[in-house]
Structures are given as structure tokens and as C-alpha cells.
Coordinates of N, CA and C in Angstrom, one line a residue:
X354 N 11.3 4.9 -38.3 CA 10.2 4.3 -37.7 C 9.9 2.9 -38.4
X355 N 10.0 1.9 -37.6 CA 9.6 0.7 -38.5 C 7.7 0.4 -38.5
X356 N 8.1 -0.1 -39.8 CA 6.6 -0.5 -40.6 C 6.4 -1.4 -40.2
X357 N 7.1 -2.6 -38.8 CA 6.3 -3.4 -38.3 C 6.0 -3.9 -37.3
X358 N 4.8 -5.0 -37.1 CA 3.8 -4.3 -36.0 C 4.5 -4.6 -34.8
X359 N 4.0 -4.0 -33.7 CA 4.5 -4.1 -32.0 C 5.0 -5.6 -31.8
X360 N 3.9 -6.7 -31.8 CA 4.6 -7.7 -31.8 C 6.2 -8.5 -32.9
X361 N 5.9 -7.9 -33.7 CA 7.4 -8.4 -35.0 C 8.3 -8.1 -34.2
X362 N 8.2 -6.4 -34.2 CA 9.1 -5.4 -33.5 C 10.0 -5.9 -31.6
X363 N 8.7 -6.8 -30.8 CA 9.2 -7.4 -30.2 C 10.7 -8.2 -30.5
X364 N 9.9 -9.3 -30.9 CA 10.6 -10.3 -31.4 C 11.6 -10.1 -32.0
X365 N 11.7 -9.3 -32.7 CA 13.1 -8.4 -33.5 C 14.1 -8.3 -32.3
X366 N 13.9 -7.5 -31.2 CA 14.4 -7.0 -30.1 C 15.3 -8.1 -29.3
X367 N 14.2 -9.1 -29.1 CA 14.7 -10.5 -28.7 C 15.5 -11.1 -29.7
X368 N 15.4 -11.2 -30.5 CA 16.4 -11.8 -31.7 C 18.2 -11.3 -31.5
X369 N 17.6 -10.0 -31.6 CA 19.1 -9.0 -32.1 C 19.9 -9.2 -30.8
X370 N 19.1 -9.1 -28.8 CA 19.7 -9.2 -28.0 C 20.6 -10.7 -27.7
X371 N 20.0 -11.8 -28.8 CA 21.1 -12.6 -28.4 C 22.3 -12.8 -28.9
X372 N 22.4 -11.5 -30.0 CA 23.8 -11.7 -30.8 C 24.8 -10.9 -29.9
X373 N 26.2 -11.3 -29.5 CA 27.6 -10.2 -29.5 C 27.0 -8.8 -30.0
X374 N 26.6 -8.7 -31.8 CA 27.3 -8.0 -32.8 C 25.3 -8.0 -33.9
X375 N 25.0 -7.2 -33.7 CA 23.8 -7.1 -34.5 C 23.7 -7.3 -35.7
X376 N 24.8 -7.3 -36.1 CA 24.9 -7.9 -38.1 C 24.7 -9.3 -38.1
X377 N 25.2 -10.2 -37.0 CA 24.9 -11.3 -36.8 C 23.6 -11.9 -36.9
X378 N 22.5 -11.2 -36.1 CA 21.1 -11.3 -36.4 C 20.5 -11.2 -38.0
X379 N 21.0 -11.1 -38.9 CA 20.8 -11.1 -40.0 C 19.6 -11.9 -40.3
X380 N 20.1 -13.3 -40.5 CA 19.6 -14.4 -40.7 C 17.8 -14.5 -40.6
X381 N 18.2 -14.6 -39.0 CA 16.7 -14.9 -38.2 C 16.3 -13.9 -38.2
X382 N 16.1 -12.4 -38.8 CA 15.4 -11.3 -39.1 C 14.8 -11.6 -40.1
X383 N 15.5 -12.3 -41.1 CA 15.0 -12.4 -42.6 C 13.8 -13.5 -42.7
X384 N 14.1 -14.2 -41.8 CA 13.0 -15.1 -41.7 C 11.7 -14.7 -40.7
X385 N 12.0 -13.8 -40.1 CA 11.5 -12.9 -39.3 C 10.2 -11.9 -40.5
X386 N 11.0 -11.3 -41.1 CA 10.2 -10.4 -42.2 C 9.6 -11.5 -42.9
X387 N 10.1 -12.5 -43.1 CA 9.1 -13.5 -44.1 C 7.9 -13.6 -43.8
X388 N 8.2 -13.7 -42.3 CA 6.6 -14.4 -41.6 C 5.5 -13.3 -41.6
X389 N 6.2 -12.0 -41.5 CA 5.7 -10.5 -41.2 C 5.0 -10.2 -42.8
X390 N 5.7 -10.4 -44.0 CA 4.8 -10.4 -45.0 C 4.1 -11.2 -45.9
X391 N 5.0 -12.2 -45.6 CA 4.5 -13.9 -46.1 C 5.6 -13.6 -47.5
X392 N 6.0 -13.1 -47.8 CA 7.6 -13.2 -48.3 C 8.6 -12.5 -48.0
X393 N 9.5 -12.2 -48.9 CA 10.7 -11.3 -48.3 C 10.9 -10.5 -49.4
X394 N 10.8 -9.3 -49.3 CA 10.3 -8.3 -49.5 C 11.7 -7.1 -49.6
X395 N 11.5 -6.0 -50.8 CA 12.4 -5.1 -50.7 C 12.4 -4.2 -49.3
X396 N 11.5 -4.1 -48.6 CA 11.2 -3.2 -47.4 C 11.5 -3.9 -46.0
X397 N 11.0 -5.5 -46.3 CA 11.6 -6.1 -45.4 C 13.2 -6.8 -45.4
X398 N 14.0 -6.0 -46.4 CA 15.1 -6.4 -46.0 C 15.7 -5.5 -45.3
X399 N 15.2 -3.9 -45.9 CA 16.1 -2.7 -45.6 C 15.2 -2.6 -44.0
X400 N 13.9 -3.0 -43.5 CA 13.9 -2.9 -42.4 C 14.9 -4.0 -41.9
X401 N 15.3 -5.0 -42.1 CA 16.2 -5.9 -41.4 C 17.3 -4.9 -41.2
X402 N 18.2 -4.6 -42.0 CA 19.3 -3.4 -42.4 C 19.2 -2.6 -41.3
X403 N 18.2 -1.7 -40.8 CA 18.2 -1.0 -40.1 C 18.1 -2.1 -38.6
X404 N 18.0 -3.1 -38.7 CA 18.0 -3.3 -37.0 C 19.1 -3.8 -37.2
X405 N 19.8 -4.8 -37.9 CA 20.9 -4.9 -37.9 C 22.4 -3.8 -37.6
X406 N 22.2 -2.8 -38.7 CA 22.8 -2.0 -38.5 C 23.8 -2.1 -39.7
X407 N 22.9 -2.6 -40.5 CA 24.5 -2.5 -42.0 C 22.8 -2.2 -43.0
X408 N 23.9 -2.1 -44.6 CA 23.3 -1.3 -45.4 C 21.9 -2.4 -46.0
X409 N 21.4 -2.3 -47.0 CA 20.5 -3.0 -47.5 C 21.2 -3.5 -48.4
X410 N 21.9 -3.4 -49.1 CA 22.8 -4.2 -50.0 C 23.2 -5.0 -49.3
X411 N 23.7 -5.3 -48.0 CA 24.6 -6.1 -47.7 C 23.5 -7.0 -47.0
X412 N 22.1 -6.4 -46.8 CA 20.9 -7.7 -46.5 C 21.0 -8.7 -47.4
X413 N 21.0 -7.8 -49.0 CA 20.5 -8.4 -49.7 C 21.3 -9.5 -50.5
X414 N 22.7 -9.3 -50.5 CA 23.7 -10.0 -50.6 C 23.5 -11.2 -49.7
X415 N 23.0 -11.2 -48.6 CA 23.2 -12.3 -47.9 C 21.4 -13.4 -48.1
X416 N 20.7 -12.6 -48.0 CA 19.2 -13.0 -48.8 C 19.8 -13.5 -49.6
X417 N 19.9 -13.8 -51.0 CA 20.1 -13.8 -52.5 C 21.3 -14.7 -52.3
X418 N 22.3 -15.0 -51.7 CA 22.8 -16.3 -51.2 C 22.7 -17.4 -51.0
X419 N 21.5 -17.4 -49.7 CA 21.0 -18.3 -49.6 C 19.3 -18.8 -50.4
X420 N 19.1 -20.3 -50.6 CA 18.1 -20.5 -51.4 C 17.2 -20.7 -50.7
X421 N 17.0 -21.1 -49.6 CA 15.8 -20.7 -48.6 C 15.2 -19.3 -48.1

């Protein structure tokens, strides 16, 4: 069950349907949870993880990459 709200949860939906490949959507999820908690957050990575469809390490690998 995601912890967030109907509207995020939209927009997630919209995000993920413009990729091929949902791991793709990574990115603009993370920036996605930013706006959802006003940072980026252990919870909002592993929810990104789960719409994506890969692990939380490999969110976070890719978070912790980049410096924005």
C-alpha cells in the first residue's frame, strides 16, 4: 500500500506510463517523493522501488549518484 497521497500516487502513474521499462522512471519519481516530503527520504525511495519495480538499494544507488 503506498503512503502516498491519491494525488502523488496519480502522478506516479503518469510518470511510470511514459517509460518502455519502469526502472526507467526512476529519476522523475525521486524528484517526485522530494516534492511529496520536501526531501528524499528512506521511505520515499523504497516507495519509488516499488513503483519502479527494482530493489531499494538500487534506488538508492542511483539517488546517492546524483548531486541534485
Amino acid at each position: 500500500m503506498s503512503r502516498w497521497s491519491e494525488a502523488t500516487q496519480a502522478r506516479a502513474r503518469e510518470i511510470v506510463a511514459r517509460y518502455p521499462e519502469r526502472r526507467s522512471a526512476v529519476m522523475p519519481l525521486l524528484y517526485l517523493a522530494m516534492s511529496e516530503d520536501g526531501y528524499l527520504t528512506e521511505a520515499g525511495m523504497a516507495e519509488v522501488a516499488e513503483w519502479c519495480g527494482i530493489t531499494p538499494a538500487q534506488v538508492q544507488a542511483v539517488a546517492s549518484f546524483y548531486t541534485m
